[in-house]
Short mmCIF file of C-alpha atoms in Angstrom, two decimals:
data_model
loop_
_atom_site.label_atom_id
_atom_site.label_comp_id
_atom_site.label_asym_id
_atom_site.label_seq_id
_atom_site.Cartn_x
_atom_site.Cartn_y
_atom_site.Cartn_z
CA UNK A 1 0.00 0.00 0.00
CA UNK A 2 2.49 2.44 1.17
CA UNK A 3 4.44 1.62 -2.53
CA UNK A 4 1.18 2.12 -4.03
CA UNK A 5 0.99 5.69 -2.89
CA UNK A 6 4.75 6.45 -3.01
CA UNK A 7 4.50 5.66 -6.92
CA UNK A 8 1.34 7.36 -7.30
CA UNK A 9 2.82 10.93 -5.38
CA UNK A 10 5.51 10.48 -7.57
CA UNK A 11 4.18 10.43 -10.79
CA UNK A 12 1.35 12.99 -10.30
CA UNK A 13 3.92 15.18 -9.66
CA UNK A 14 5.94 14.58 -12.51
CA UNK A 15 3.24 14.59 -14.48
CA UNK A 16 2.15 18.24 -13.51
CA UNK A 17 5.52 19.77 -13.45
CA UNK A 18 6.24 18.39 -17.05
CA UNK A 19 2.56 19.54 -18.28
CA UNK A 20 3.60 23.63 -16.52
CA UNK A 21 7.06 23.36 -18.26
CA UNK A 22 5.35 22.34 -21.33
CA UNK A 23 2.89 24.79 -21.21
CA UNK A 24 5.26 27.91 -20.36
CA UNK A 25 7.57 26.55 -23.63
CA UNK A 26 3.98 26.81 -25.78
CA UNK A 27 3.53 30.40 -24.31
CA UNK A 28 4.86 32.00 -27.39
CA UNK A 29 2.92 29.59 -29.62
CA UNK A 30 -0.30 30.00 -27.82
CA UNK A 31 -2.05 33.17 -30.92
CA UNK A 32 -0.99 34.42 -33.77
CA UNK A 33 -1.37 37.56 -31.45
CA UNK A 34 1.07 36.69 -29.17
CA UNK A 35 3.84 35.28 -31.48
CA UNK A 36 3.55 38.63 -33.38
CA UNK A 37 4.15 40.85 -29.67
CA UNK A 38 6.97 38.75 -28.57
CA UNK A 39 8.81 40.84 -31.79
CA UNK A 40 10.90 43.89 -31.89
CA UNK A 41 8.44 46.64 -33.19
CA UNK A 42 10.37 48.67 -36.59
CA UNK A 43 12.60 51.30 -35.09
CA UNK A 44 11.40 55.36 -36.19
CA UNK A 45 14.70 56.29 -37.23
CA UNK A 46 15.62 57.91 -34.23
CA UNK A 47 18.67 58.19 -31.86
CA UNK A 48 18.01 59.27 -28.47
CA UNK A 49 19.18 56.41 -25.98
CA UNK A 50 23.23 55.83 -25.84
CA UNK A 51 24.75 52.97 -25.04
CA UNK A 52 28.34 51.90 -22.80
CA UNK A 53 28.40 47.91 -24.37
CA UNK A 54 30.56 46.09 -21.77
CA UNK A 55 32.31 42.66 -23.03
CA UNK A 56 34.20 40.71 -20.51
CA UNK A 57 36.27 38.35 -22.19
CA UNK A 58 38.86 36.05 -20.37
CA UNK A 59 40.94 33.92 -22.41
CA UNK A 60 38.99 34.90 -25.34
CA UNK A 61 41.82 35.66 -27.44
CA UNK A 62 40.49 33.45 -30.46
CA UNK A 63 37.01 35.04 -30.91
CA UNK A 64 37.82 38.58 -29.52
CA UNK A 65 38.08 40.58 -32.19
CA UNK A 66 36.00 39.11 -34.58
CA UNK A 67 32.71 40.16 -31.59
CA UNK A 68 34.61 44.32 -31.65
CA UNK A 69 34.55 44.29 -35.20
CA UNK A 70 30.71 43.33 -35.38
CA UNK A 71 29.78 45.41 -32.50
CA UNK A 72 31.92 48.46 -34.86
CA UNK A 73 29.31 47.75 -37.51
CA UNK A 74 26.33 48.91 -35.80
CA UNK A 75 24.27 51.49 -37.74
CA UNK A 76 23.57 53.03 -34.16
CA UNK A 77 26.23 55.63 -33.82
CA UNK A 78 26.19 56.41 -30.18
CA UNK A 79 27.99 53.45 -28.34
CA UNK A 80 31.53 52.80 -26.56
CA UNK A 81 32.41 49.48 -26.63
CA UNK A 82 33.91 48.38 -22.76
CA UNK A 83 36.55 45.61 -22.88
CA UNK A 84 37.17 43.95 -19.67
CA UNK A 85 39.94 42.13 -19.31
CA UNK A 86 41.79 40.27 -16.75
CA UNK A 87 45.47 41.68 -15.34
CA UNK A 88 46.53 37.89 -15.36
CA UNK A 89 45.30 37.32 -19.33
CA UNK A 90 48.21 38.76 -21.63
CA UNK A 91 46.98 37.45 -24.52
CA UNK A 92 43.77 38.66 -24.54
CA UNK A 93 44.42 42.15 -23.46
CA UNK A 94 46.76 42.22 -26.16
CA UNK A 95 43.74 41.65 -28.86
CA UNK A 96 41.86 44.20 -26.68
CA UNK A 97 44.46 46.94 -27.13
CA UNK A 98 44.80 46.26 -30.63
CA UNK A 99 41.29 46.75 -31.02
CA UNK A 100 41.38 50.07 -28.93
CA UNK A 101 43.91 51.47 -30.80
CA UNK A 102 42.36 51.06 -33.87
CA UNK A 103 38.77 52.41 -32.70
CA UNK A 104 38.24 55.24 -30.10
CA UNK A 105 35.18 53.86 -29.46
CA UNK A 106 36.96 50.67 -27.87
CA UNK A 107 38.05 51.27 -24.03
CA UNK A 108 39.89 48.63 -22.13
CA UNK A 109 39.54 48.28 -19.02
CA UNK A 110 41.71 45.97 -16.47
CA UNK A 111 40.28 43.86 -13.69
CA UNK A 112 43.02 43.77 -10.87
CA UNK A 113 40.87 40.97 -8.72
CA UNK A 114 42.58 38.26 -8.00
CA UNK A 115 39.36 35.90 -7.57
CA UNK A 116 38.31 36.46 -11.32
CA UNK A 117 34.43 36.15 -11.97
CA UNK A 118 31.95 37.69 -15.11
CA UNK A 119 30.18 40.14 -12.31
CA UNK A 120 33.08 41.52 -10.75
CA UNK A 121 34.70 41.85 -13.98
CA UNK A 122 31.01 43.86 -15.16
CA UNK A 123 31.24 45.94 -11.75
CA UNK A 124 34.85 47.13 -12.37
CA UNK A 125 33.77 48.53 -15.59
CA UNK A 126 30.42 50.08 -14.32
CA UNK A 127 32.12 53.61 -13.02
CA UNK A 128 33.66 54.10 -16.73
CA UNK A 129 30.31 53.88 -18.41
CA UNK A 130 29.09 57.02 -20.02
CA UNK A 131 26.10 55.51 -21.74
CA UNK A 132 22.52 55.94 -20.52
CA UNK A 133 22.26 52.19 -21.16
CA UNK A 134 24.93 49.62 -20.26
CA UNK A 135 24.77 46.29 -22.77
CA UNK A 136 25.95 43.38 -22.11
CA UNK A 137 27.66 40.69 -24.53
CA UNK A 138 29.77 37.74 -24.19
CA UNK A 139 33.28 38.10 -25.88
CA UNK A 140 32.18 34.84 -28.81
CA UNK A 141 28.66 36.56 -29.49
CA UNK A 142 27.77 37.60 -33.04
CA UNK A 143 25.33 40.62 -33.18
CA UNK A 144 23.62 42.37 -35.30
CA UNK A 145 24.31 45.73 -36.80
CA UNK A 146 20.72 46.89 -36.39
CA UNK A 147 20.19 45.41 -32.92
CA UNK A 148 21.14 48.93 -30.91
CA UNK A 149 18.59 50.51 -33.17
CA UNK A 150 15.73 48.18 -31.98
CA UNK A 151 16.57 48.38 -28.47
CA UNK A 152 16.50 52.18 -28.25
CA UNK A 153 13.05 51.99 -29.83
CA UNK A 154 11.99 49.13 -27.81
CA UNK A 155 13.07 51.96 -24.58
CA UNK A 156 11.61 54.89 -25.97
CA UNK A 157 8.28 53.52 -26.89
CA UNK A 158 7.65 51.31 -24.08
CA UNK A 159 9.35 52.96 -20.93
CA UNK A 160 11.41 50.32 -20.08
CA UNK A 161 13.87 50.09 -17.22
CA UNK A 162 15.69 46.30 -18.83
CA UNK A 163 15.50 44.81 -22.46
CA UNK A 164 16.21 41.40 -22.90
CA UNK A 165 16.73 40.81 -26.53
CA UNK A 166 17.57 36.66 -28.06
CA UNK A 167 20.08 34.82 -27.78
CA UNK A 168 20.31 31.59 -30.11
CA UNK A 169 22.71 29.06 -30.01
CA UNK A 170 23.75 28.27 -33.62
CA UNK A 171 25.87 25.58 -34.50
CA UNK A 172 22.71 22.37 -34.06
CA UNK A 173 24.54 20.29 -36.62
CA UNK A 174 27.69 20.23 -34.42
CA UNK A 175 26.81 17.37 -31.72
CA UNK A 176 24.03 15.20 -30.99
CA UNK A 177 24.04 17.27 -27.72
CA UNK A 178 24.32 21.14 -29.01
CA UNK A 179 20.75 20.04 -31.29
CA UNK A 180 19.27 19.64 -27.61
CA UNK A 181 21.07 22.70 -26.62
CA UNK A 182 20.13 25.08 -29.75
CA UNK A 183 16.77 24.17 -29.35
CA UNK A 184 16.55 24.83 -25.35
CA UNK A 185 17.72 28.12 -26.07
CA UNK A 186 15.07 29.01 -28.81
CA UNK A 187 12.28 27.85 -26.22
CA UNK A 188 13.64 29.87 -23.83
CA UNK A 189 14.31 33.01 -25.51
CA UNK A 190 11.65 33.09 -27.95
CA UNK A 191 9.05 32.02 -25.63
CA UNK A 192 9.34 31.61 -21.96
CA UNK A 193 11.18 34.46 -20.97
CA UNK A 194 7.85 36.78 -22.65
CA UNK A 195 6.04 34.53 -20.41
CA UNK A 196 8.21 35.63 -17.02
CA UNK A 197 8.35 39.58 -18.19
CA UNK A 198 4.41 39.55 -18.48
CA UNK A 199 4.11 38.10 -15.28
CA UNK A 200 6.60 40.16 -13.72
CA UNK A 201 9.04 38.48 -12.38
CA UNK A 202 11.83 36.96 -14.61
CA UNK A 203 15.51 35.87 -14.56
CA UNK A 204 17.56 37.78 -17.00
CA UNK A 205 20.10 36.10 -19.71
CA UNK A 206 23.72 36.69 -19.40
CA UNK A 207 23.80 38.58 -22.78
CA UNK A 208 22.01 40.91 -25.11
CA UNK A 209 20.58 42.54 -21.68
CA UNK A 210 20.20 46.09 -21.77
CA UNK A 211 19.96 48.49 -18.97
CA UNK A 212 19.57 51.63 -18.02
CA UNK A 213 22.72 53.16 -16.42
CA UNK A 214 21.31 54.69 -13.51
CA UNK A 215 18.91 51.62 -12.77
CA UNK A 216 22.03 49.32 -12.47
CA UNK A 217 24.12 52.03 -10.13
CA UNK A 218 20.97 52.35 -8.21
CA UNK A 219 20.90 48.26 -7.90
CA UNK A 220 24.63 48.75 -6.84
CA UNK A 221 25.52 46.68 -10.23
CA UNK A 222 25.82 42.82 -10.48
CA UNK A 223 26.22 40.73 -7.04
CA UNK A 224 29.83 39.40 -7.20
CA UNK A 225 29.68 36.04 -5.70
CA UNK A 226 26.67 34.86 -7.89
CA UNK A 227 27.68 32.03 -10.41
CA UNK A 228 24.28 33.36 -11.89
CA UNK A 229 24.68 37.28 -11.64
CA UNK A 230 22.31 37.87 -14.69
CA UNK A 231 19.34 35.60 -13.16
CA UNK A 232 19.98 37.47 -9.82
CA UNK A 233 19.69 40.79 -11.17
CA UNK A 234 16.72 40.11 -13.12
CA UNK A 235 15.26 39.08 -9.34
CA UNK A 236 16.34 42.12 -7.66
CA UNK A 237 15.20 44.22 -9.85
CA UNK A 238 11.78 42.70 -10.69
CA UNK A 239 11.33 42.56 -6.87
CA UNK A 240 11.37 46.31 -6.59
CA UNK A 241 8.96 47.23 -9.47
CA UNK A 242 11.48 47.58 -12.29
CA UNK A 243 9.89 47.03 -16.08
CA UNK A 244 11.72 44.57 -18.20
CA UNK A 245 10.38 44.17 -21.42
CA UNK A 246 11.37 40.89 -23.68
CA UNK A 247 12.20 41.39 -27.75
CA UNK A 248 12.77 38.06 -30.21
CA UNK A 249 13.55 38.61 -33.62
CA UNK A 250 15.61 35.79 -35.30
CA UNK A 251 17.17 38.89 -37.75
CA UNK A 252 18.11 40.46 -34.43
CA UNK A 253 19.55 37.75 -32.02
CA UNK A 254 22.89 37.29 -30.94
CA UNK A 255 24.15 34.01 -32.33
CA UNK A 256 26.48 32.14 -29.74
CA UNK A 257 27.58 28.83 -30.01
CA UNK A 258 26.98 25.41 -27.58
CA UNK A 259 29.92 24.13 -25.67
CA UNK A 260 32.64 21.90 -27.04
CA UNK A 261 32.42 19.30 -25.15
CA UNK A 262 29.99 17.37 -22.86
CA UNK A 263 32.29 18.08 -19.81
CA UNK A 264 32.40 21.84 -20.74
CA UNK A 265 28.21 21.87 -20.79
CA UNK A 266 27.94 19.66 -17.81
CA UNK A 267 29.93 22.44 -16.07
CA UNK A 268 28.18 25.29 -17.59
CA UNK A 269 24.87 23.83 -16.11
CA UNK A 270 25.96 23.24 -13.13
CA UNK A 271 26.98 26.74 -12.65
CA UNK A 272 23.64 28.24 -13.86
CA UNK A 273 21.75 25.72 -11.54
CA UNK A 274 24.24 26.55 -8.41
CA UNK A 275 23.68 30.10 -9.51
CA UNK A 276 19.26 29.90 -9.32
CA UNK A 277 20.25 28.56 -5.87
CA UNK A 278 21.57 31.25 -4.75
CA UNK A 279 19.06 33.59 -6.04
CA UNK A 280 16.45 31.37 -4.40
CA UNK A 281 18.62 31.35 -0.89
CA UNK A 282 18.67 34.95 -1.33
CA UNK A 283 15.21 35.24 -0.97
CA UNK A 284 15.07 38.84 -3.28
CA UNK A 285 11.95 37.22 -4.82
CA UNK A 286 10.10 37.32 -1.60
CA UNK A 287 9.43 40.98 -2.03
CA UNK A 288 7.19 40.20 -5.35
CA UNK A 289 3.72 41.51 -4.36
CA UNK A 290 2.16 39.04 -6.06
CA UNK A 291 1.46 35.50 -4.42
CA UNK A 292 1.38 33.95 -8.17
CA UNK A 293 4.59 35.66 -8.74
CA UNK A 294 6.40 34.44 -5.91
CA UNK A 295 4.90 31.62 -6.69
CA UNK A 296 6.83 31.31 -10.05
CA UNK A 297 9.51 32.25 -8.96
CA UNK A 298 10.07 29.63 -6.06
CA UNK A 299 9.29 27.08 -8.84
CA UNK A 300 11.67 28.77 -11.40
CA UNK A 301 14.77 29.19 -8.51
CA UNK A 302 13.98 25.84 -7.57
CA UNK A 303 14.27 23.71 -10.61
CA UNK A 304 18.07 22.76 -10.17
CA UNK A 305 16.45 21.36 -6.90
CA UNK A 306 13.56 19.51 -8.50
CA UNK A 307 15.81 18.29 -11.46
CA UNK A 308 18.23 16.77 -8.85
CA UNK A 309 15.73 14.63 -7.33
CA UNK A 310 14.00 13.66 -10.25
CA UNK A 311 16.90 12.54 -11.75
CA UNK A 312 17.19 10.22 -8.40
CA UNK A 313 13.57 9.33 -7.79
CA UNK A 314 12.55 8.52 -11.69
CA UNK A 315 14.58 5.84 -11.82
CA UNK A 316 12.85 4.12 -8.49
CA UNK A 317 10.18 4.86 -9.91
CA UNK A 318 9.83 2.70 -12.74
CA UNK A 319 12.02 0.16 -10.71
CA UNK A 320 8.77 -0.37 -8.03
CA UNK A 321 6.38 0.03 -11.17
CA UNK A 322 8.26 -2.96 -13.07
CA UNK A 323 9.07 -5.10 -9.96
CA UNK A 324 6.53 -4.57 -7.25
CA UNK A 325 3.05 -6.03 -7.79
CA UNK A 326 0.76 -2.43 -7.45
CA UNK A 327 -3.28 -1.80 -8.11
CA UNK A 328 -3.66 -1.52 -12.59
CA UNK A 329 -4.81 1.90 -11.77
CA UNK A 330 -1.38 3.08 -10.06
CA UNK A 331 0.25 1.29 -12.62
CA UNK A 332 -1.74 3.56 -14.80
CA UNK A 333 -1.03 6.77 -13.14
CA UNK A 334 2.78 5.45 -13.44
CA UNK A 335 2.01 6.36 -17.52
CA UNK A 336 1.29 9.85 -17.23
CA UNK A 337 4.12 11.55 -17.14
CA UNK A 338 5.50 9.33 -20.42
CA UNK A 339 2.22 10.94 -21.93
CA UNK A 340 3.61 14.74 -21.29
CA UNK A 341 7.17 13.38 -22.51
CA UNK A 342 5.62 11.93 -25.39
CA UNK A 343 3.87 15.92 -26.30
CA UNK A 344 6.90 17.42 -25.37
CA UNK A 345 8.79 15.09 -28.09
CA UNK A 346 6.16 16.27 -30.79
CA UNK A 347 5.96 19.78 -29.88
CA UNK A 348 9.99 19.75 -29.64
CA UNK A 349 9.83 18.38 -33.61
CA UNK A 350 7.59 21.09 -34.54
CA UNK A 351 10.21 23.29 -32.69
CA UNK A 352 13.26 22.29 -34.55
CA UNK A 353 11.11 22.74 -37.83
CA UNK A 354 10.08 26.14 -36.70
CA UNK A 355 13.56 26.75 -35.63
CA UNK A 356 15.27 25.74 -38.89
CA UNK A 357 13.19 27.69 -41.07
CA UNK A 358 13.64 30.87 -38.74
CA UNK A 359 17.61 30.80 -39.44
CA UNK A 360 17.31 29.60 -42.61
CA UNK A 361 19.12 26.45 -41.65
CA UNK A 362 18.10 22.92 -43.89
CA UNK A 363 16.68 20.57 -40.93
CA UNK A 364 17.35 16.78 -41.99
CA UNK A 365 15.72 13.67 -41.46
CA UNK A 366 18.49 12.63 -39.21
CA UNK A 367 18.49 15.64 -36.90
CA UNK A 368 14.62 14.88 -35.74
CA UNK A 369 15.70 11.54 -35.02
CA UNK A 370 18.93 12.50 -33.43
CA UNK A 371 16.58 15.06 -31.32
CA UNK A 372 14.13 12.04 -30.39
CA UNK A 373 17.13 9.59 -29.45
CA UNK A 374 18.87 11.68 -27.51
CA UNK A 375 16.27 13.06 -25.52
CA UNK A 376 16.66 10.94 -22.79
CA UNK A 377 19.94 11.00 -22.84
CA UNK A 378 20.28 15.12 -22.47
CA UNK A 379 17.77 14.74 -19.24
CA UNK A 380 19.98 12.61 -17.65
CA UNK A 381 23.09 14.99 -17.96
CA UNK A 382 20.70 18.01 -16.61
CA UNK A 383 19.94 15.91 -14.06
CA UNK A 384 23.97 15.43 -13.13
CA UNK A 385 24.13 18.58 -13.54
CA UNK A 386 21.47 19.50 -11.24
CA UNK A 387 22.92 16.99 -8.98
CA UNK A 388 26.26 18.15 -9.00
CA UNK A 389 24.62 21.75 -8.36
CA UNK A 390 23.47 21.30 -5.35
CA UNK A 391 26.16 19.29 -3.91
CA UNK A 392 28.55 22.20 -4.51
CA UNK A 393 26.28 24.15 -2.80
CA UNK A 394 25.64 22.46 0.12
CA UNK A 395 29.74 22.12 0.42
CA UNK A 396 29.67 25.94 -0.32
CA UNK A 397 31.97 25.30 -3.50
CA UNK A 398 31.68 28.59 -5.79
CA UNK A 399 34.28 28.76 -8.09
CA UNK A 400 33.85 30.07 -11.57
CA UNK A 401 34.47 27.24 -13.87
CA UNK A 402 34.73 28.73 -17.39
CA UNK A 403 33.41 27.78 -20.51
CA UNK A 404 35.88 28.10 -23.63
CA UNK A 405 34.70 28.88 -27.10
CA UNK A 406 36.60 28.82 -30.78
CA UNK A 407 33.77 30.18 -32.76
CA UNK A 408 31.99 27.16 -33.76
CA UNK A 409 28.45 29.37 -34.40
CA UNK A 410 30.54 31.89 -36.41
CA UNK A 411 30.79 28.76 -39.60
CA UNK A 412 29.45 29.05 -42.93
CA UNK A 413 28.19 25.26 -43.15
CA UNK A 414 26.65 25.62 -46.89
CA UNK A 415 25.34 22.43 -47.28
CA UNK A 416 23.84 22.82 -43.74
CA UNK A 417 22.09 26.07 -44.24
CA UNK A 418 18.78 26.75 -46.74
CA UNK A 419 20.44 30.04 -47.96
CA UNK A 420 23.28 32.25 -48.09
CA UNK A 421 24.75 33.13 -44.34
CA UNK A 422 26.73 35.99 -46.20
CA UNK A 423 24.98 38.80 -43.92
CA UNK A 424 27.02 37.75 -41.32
CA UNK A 425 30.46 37.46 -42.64
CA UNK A 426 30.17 39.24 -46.00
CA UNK A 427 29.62 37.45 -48.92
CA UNK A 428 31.68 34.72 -49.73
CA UNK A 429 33.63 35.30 -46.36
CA UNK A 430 35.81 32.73 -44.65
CA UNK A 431 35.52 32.59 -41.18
CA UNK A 432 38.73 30.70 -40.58
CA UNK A 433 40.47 33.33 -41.99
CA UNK A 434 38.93 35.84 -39.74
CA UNK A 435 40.07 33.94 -37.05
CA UNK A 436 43.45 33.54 -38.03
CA UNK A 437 43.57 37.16 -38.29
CA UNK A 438 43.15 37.25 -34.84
CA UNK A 439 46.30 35.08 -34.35
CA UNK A 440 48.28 37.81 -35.65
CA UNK A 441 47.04 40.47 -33.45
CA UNK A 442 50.39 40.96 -30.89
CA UNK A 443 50.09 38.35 -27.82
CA UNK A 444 47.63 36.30 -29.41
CA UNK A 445 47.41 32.79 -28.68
CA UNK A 446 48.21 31.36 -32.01
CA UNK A 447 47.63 27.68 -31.13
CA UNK A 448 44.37 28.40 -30.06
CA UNK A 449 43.54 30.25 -32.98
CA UNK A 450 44.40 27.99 -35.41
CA UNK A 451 43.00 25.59 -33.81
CA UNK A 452 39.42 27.03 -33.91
CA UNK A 453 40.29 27.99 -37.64
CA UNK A 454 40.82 23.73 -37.82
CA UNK A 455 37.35 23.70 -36.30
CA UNK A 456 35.52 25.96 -38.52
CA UNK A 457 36.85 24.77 -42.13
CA UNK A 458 36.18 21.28 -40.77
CA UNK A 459 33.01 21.95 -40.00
CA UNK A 460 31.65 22.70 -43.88
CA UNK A 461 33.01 18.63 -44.58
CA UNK A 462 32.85 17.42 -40.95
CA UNK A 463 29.22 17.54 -40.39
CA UNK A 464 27.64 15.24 -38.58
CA UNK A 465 25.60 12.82 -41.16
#
């Protein structure tokens, strides 16, 4: 009996936290209405907003200068561009002064801590800002030259305090993993983060966030021991009444790429789930006014939590359902949450359709399947991450554990893409080359360079079948 119920608790609860997560990815999805307001609206022509674009960039040396020069090309024409760079990183600051010299709209600036983290890197540059918006990118991101336009728009017509514009992983075809990962991304930027600005409470991303200047001095900047800084300043700042509107337009996102290796994305997870602990142990969110909000958000800082011990109990569960002799309607109930995973899998399909004909990117026959197979697979390497997450918490382990990047998202892959990618390179342009450029800036670390040059040209014959 007391099996019976154990199973039965167990899967009703799966069942109804898979059907909210399913529902919140749908948000976006729900109207024609809503899909259409989730967009940036066409910018007036106007310049009224400035912006101070900080880019922290440690051991970025390969894909450094390739992010100044496409930040250079924006039509906007008020910006400084903030590069943050560690006193302990020669070879990086060297592409960083490079790029100063070349542009006065490039500052470098020099973080002296010796405990090296994104947020106090962010908070060393915050005094130097002149901009009545600070911008945030991440030293591999690829923007758009229009995106500053949109953003001052989206600030002027809407009175916003934050805008959060996309982010979209890129490279799908590079891993049966980054497909998972691309797609996560597009759910949760083009959908579920409208969902958490309409209801008012809602965890930033760690790029393409704008604020203004005097909202972030008055928030006293990023918190410098959070492994999840842009999460916890999305809290704090909902918490006090702050507006954050939400913008996704695939011609305006900034294109990043997934991590290199399943170690590197294990750790990356487990420092965004360590980091939403935090937050929650915080307890900023507890000023919400509303009960539904805090409500969200206890579920949202939670999930590394819930994760953790789903990826523990699921596994008993289906052992007691397969070996212990239970009532046929709790072996029923046992179903349920296969039924949500078995909607999520369809609805995930549609996704990657929707997702390769947003980017223009040619969607195979092998990819859905890859997608399908390896869904259980990528849940059980959350859940390790979640795991791991909270064990480093509870042993109050908060290092920063980095993730590299050589530019994988920044690849022409032809024969992987339904048209031309030529708006973001120039037509005809070879990426390797751009990067190799890089290894001839002064300082620059040539090995790694030309090693990510390896990676991109053998990405256009190396792709995965």
């Amino acid at each position: 009996m007391l099996a019976s119920v154990f199973i039965a608790v167990v899967s009703l609860a799966l069942f109804w936290m898979a059907a909210f997560t399913l529902w919140w990815q749908m948000h976006a999805w729900r109207t024609p209405e809503v899909l259409a307001s989730t967009r940036f609206s066409s910018p007036d022509g106007g310049e009224h907003v400035s912006f101070s674009l900080l880019l922290p960039a440690r051991h970025e040396q390969a894909v450094l200068d390739h992010t100044i020069q496409r930040l250079l090309e924006s039509s906007h024409t008020d910006f400084e561009i903030i590069v943050i760079v560690g006193h302990d990183d020669p070879d990086t600051t060297e592409v960083a002064r490079h790029a100063e010299a070349r542009d006065p709209r490039v500052r470098v600036v020099v973080d002296t801590h010796e405990k090296k983290n994104k947020p106090k890197a962010m908070n060393t540059a915050l005094p130097h800002c002149r901009g009545d918006v600070v911008g945030v990118f991440d030293a591999e991101d690829q923007v758009h030259p229009e995106l500053l336009a949109h953003v001052d728009h989206a600030f002027r017509t809407t009175g916003a305090d934050v805008v959060q514009g996309g982010v979209q992983l890129i490279n799908f075809h590079s891993s049966w993993y980054s497909l998972r990962n691309c797609l996560e991304y597009f759910f949760w930027f083009r959908s579920r983060l409208h969902l958490h600005a309409q209801k008012g409470f809602i965890p930033l991303g760690g790029n393409t966030v704008f604020v203004r200047t005097d909202v972030l001095r008055e928030a006293d900047g990023w918190d410098p021991d959070c492994l999840a800084e842009d999460c916890d300043l999305g809290v704090r700042l909902s918490s006090v009444g702050k507006k954050v509107v939400v913008a996704y337009d695939s011609d305006m996102v900034t294109k990043e790429e997934t991590p290199g290796s399943l170690m590197s994305l294990l750790k990356q997870r487990t420092r965004w789930n360590q980091g939403f602990l935090q937050v929650y142990r915080k307890k900023d969110w507890k000023q919400l006014p509303g009960f539904g909000q805090r409500l969200l958000a206890r579920y949202t800082l939670m999930t590394p939590y819930l994760q953790a011990v789903s990826g523990v109990i699921i596994p008993l569960n289906v052992a007691v359902a397969l070996f212990l002799d239970v009532p046929v309607g709790i072996a029923f109930i046992t179903f349920l949450p296969a039924v949500t995973a078995f909607v999520t899998f369809v609805f995930e399909l549609v996704g990657l359709h929707d997702f390769g004909k947003q980017y223009g990117l040619r969607v195979r026959f092998v990819h859905y399947l890859k997608l399908v197979v390896g869904g259980p697979f990528y849940q059980v390497l959350l859940a390790g991450a979640a795991v791991r997450a909270v064990w480093r918490e509870q042993r109050g382990r908060n290092d920063w554990e980095l993730t590299s990047h050589v530019g994988a998202h920044l690849t022409d892959t032809g024969h992987e893409r339904g048209h031309d990618f030529g708006d973001d390179l120039g037509k005809g342009a070879d990426i390797a080359t751009a990067i190799e450029v890089t290894a001839t800036a002064p300082g620059a670390d040539t090995a790694a360079a030309t090693e990510a040059a390896a990676v991109t040209r053998g990405s256009r014959e190396d792709v995965p079948a």
